[in-house]
mmCIF file with all atom_site columns, C-alpha atoms in Angstrom:
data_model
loop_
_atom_site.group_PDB
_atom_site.id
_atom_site.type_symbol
_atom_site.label_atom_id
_atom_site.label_alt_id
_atom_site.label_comp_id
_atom_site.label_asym_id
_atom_site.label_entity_id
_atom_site.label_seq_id
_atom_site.pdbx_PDB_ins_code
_atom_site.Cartn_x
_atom_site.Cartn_y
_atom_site.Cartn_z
_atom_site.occupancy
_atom_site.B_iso_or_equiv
_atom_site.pdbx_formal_charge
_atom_site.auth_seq_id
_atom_site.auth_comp_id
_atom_site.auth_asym_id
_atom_site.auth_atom_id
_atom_site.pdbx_PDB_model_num
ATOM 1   C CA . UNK A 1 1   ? -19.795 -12.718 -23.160 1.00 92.00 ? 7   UNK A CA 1
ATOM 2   C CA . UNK A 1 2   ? -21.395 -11.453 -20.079 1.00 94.00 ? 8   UNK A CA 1
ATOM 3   C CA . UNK A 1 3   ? -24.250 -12.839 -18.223 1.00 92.00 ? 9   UNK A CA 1
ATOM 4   C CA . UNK A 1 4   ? -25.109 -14.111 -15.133 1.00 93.00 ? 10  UNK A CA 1
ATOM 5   C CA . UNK A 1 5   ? -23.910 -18.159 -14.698 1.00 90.00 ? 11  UNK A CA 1
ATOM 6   C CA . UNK A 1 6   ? -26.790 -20.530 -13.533 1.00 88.00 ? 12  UNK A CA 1
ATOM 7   C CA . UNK A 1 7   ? -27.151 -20.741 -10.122 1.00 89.00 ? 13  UNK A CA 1
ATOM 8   C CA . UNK A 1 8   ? -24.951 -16.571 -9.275  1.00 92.00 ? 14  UNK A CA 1
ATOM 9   C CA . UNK A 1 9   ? -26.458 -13.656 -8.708  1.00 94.00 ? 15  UNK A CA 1
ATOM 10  C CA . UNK A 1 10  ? -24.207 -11.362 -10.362 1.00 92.00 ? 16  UNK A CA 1
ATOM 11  C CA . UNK A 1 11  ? -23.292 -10.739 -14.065 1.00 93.00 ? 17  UNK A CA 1
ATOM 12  C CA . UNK A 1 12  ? -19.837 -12.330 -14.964 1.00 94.00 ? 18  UNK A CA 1
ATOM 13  C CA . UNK A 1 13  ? -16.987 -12.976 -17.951 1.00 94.00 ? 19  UNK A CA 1
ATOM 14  C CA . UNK A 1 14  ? -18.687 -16.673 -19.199 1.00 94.00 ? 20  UNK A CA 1
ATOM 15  C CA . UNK A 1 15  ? -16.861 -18.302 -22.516 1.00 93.00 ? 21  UNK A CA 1
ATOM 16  C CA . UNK A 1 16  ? -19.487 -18.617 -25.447 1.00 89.00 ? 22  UNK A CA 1
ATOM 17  C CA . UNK A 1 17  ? -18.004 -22.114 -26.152 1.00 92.00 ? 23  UNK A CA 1
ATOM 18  C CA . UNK A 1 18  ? -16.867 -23.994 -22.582 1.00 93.00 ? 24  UNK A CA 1
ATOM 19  C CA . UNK A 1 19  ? -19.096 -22.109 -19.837 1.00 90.00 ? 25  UNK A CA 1
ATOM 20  C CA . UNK A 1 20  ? -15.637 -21.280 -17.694 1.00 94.00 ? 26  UNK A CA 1
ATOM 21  C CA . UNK A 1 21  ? -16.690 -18.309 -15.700 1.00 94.00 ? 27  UNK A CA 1
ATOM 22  C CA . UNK A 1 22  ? -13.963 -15.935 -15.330 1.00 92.00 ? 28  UNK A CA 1
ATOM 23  C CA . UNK A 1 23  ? -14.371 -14.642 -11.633 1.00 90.00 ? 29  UNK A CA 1
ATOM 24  C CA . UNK A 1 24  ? -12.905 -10.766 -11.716 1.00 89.00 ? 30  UNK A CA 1
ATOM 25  C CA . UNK A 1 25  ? -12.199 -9.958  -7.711  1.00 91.00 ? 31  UNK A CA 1
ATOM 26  C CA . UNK A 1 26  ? -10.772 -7.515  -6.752  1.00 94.00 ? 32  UNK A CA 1
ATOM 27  C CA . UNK A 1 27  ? -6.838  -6.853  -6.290  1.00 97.00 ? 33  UNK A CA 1
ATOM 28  C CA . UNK A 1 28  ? -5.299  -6.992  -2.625  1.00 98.00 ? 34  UNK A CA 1
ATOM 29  C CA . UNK A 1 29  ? -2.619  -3.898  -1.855  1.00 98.00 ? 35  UNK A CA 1
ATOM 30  C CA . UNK A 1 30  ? 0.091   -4.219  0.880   1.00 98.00 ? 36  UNK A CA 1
ATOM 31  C CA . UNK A 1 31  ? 2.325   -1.760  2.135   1.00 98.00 ? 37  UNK A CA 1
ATOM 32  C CA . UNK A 1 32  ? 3.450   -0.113  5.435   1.00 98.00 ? 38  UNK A CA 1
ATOM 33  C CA . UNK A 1 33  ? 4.206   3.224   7.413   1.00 98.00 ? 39  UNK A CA 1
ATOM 34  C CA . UNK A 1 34  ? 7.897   2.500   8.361   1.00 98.00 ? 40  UNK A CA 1
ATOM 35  C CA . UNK A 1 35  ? 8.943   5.233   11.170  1.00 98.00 ? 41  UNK A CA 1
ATOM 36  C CA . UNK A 1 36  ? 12.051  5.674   12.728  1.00 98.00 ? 42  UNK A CA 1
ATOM 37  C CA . UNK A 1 37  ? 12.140  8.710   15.576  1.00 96.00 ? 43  UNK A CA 1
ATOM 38  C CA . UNK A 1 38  ? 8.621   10.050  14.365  1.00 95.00 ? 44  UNK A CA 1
ATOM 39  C CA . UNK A 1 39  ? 9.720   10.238  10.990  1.00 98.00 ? 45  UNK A CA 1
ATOM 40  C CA . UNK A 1 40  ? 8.005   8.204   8.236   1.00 98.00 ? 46  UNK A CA 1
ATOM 41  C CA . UNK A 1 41  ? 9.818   6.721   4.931   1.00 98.00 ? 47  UNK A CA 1
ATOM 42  C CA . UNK A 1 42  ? 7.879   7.865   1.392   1.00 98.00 ? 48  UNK A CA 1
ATOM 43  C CA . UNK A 1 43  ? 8.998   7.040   -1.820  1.00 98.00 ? 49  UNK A CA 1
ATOM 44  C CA . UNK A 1 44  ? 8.721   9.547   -4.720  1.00 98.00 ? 50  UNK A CA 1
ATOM 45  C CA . UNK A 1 45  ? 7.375   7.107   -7.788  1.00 98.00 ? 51  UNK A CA 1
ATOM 46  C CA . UNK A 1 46  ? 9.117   6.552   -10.435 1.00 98.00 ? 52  UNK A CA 1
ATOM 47  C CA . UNK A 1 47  ? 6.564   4.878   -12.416 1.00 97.00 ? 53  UNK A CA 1
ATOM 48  C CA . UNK A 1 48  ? 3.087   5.634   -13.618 1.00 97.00 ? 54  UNK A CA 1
ATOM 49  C CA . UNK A 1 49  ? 0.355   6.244   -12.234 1.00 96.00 ? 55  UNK A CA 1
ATOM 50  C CA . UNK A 1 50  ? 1.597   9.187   -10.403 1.00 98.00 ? 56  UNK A CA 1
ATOM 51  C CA . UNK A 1 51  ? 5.013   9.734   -11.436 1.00 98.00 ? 57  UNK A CA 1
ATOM 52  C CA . UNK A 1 52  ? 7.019   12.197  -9.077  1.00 98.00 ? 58  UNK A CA 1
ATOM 53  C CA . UNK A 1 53  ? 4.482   12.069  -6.298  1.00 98.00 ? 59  UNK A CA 1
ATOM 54  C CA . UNK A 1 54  ? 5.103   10.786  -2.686  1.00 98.00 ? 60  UNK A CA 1
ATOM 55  C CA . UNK A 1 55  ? 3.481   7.436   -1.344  1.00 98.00 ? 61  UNK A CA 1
ATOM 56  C CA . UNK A 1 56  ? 3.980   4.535   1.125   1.00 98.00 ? 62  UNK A CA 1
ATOM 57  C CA . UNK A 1 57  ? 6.483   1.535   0.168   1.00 98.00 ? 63  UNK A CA 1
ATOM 58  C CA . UNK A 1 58  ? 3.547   -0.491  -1.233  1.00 98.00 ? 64  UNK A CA 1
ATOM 59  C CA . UNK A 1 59  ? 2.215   -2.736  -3.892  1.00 98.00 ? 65  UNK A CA 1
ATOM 60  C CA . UNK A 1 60  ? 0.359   -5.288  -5.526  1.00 98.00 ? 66  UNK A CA 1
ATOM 61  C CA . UNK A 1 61  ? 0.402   -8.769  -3.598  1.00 98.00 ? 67  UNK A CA 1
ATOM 62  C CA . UNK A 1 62  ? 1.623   -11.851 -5.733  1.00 97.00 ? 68  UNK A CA 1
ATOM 63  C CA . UNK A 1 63  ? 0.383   -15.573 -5.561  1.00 96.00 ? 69  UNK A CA 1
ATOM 64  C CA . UNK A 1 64  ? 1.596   -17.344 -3.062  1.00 97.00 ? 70  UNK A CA 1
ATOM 65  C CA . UNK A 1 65  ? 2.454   -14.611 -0.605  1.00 98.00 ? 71  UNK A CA 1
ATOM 66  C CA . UNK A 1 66  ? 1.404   -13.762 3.229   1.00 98.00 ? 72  UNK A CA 1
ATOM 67  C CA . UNK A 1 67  ? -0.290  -10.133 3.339   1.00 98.00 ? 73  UNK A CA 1
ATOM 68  C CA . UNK A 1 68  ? 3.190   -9.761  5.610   1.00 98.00 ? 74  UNK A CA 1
ATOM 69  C CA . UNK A 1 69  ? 5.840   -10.929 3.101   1.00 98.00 ? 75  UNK A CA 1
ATOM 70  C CA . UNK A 1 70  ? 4.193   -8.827  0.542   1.00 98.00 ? 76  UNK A CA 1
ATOM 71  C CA . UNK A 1 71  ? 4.814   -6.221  2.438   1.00 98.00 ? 77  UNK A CA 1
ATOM 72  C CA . UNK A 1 72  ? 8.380   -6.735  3.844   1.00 98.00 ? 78  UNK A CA 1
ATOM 73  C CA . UNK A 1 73  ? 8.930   -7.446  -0.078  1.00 98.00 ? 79  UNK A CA 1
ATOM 74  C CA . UNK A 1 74  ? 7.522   -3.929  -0.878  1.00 98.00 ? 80  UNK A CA 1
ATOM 75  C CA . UNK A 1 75  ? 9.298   -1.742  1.442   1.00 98.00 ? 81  UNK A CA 1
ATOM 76  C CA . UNK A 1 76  ? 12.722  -3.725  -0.034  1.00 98.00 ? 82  UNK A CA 1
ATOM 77  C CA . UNK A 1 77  ? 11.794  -3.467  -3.479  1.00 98.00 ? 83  UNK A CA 1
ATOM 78  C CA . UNK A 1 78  ? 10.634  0.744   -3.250  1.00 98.00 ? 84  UNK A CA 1
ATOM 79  C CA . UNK A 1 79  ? 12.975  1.380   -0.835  1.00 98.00 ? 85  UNK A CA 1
ATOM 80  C CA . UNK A 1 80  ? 15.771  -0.940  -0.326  1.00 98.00 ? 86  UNK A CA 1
ATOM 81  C CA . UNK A 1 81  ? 14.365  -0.861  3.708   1.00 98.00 ? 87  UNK A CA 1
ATOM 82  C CA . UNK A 1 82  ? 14.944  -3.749  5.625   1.00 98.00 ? 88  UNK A CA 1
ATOM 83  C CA . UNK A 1 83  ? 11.616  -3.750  7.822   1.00 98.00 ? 89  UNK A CA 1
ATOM 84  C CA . UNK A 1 84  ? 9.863   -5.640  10.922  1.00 98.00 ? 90  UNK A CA 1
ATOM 85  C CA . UNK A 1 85  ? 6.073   -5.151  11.008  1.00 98.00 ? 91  UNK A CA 1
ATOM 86  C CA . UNK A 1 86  ? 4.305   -4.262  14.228  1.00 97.00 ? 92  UNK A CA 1
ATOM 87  C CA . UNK A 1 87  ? 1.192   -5.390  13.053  1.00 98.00 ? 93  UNK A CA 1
ATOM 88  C CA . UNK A 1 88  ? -2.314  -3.938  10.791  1.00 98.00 ? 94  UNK A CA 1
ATOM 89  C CA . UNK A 1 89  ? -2.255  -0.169  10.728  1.00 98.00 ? 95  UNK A CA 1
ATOM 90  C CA . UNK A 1 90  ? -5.439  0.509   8.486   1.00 98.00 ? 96  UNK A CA 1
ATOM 91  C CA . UNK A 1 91  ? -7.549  -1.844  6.106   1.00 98.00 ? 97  UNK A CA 1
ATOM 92  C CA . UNK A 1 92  ? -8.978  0.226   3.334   1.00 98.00 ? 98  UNK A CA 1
ATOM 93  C CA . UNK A 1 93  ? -12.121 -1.417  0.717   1.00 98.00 ? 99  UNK A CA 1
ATOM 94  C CA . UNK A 1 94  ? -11.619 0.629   -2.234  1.00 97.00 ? 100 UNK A CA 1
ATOM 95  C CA . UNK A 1 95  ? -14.479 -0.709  -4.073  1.00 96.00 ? 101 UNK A CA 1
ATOM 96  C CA . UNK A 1 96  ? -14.422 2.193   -7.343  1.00 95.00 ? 102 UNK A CA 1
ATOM 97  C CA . UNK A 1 97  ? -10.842 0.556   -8.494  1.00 96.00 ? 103 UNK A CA 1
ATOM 98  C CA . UNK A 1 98  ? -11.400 -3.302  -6.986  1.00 96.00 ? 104 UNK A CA 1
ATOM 99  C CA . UNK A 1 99  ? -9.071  -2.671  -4.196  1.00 98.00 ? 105 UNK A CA 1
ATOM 100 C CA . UNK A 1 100 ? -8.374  -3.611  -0.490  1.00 98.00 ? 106 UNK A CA 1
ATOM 101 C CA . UNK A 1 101 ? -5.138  -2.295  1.126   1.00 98.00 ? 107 UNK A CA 1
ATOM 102 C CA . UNK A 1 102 ? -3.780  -4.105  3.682   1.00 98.00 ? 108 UNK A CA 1
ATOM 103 C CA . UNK A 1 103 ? -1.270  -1.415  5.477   1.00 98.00 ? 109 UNK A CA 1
ATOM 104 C CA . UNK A 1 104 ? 0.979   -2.144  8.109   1.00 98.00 ? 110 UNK A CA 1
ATOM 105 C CA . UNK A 1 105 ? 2.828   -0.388  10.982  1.00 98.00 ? 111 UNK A CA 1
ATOM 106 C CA . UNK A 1 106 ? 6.324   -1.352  10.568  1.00 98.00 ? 112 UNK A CA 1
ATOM 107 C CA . UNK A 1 107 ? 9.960   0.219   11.353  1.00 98.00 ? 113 UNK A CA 1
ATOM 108 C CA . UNK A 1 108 ? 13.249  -0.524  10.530  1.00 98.00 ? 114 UNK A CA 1
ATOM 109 C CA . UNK A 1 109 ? 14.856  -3.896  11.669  1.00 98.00 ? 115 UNK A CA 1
ATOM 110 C CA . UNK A 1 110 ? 18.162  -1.967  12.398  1.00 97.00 ? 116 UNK A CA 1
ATOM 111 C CA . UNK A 1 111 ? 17.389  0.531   14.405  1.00 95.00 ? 117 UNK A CA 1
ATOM 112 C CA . UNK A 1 112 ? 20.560  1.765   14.822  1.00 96.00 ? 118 UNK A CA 1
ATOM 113 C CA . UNK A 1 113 ? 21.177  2.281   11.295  1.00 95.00 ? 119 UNK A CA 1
ATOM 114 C CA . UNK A 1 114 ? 17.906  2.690   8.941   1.00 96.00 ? 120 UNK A CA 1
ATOM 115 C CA . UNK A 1 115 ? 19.370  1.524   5.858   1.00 97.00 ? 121 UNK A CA 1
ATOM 116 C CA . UNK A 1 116 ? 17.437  2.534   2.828   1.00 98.00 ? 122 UNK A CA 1
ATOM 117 C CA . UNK A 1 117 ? 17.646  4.093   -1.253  1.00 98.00 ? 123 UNK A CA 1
ATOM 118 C CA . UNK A 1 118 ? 15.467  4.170   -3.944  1.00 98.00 ? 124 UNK A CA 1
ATOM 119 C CA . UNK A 1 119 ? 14.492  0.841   -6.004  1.00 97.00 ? 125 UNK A CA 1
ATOM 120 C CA . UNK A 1 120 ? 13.765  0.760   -9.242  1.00 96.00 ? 126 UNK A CA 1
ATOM 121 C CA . UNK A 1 121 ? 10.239  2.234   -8.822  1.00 96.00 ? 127 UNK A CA 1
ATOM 122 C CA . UNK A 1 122 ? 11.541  5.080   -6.598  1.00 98.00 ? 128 UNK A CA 1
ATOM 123 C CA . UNK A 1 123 ? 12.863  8.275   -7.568  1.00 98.00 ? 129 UNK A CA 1
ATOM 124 C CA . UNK A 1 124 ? 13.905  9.270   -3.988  1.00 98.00 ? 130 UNK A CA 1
ATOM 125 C CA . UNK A 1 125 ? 13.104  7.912   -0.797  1.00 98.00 ? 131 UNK A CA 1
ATOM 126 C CA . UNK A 1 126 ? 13.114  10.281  2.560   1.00 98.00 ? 132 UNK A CA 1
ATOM 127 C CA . UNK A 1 127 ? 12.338  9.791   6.344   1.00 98.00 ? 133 UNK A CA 1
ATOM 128 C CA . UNK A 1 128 ? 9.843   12.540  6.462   1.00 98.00 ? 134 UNK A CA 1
ATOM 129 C CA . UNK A 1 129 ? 8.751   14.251  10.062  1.00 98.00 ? 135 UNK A CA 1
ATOM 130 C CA . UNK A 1 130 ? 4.930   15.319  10.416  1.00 98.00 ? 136 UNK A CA 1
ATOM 131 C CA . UNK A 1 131 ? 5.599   18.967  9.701   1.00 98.00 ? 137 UNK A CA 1
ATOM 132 C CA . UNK A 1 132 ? 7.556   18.209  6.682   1.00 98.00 ? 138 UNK A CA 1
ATOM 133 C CA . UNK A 1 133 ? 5.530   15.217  4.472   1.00 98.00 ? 139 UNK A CA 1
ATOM 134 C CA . UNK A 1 134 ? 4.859   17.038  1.447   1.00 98.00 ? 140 UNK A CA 1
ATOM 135 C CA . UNK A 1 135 ? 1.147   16.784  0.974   1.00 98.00 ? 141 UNK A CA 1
ATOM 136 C CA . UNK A 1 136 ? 0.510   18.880  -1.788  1.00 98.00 ? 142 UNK A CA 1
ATOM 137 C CA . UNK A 1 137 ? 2.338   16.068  -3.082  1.00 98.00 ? 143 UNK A CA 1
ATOM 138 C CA . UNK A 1 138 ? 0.725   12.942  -1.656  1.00 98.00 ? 144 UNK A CA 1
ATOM 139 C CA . UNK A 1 139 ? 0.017   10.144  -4.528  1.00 98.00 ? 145 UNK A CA 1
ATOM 140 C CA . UNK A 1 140 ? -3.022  8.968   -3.461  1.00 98.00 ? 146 UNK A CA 1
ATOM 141 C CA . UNK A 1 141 ? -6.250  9.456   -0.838  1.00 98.00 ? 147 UNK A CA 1
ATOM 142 C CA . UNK A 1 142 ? -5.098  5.903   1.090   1.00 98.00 ? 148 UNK A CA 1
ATOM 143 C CA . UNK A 1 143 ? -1.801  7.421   1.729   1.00 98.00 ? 149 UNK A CA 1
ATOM 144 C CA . UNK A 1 144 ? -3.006  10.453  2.967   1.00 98.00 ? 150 UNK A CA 1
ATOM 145 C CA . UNK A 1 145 ? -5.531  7.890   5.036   1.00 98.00 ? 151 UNK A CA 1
ATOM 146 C CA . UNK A 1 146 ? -2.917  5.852   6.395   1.00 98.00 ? 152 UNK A CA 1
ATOM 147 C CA . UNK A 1 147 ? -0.329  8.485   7.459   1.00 98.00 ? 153 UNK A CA 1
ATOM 148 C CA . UNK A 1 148 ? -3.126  9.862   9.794   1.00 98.00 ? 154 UNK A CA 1
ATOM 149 C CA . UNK A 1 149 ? -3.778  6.428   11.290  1.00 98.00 ? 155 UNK A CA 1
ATOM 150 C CA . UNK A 1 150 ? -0.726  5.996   11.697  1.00 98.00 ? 156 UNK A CA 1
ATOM 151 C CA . UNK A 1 151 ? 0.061   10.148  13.506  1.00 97.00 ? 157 UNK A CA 1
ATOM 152 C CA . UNK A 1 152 ? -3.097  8.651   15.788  1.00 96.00 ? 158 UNK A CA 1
ATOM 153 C CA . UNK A 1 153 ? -1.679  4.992   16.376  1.00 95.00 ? 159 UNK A CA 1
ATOM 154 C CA . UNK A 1 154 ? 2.406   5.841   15.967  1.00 93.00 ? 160 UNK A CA 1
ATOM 155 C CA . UNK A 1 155 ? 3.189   4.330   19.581  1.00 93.00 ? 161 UNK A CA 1
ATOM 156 C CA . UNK A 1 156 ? 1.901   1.427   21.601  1.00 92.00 ? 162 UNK A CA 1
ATOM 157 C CA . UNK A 1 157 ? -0.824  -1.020  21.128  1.00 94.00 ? 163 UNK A CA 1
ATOM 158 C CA . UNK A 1 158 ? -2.258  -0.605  17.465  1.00 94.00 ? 164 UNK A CA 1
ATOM 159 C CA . UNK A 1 159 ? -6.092  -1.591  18.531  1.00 94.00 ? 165 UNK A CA 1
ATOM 160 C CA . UNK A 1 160 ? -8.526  -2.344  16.024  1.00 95.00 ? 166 UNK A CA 1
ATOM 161 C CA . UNK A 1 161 ? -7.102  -1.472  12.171  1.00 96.00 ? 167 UNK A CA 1
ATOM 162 C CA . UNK A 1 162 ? -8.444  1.856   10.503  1.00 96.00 ? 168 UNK A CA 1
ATOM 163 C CA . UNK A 1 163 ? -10.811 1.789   8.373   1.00 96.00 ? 169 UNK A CA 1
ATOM 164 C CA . UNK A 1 164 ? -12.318 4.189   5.103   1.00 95.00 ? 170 UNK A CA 1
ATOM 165 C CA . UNK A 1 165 ? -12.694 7.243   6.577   1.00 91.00 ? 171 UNK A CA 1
#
């Protein structure tokens, strides 16, 4: 049942029989704008929500995992992309679907040869320059959000993380 617990302020999940509160928080994102010469890698999705539009190499973070290996993980498993972060891009509260999205400026770790391919939740996966991302095609507002921070942060010191817009 819901109510609020003895000593909260906020109306939660509480078991009629044990008084266990189930805490619902919201779910942490992580993902990354991996460039190589001003070009950025998307991944067409190959999964719902969104099936067959472009977005970031990102995803849900698991137990037990650094906002950074989450997102190293990401980029390998949506695009096979062997990556090296350059540090927070954009931190975006998403409050209407429990969300925050950690997103991360990162590029290749061979930059002489940026190895990628689609994973298993990819369709495709492209290095993309500015003039040729496919927005009419764009999965979602945060990408859309984080390709602009990173177009206004792409080289030299990051500075302070972008925020909603």
């Amino acid at each position: 049942m819901r109510l609020v617990p003895d000593g909260d302020t906020r109306e939660r999940l509480v078991c009629r029989e044990c008084g266990h509160v189930a805490y619902e928080n919201p779910k942490i994102v992580v993902g990354s704008v991996v460039a190589h010469h001003d070009r950025v890698l998307l991944c067409r999705r190959a999964i719902e929500p969104r099936r067959g539009f472009w977005t970031l190499p990102a995803g849900f973070l698991e137990m037990g995992e650094s906002v950074e290996d989450g997102a190293i993980r990401e980029a390998f498993e949506e695009a096979e992309a062997h990556i090296v972060l350059d540090g927070i891009l954009a931190v975006y509260s998403i409050s209407r679907i429990g969300q925050v999205q950690v997103i991360f400026r990162a590029r290749f770790a061979d930059a002489a040869f940026p190895a990628f391919a689609a994973g298993p939740e990819s369709a495709e996966v492209a290095l993309f320059a500015w003039p040729d991302i496919p927005w009419d095609r764009i999965a979602f507002p945060s990408v859309h959000w984080s390709l602009d921070a990173w177009q206004a942060r792409a080289h030299g010191a990051l500075g302070a993380p972008a925020g909603n817009p």
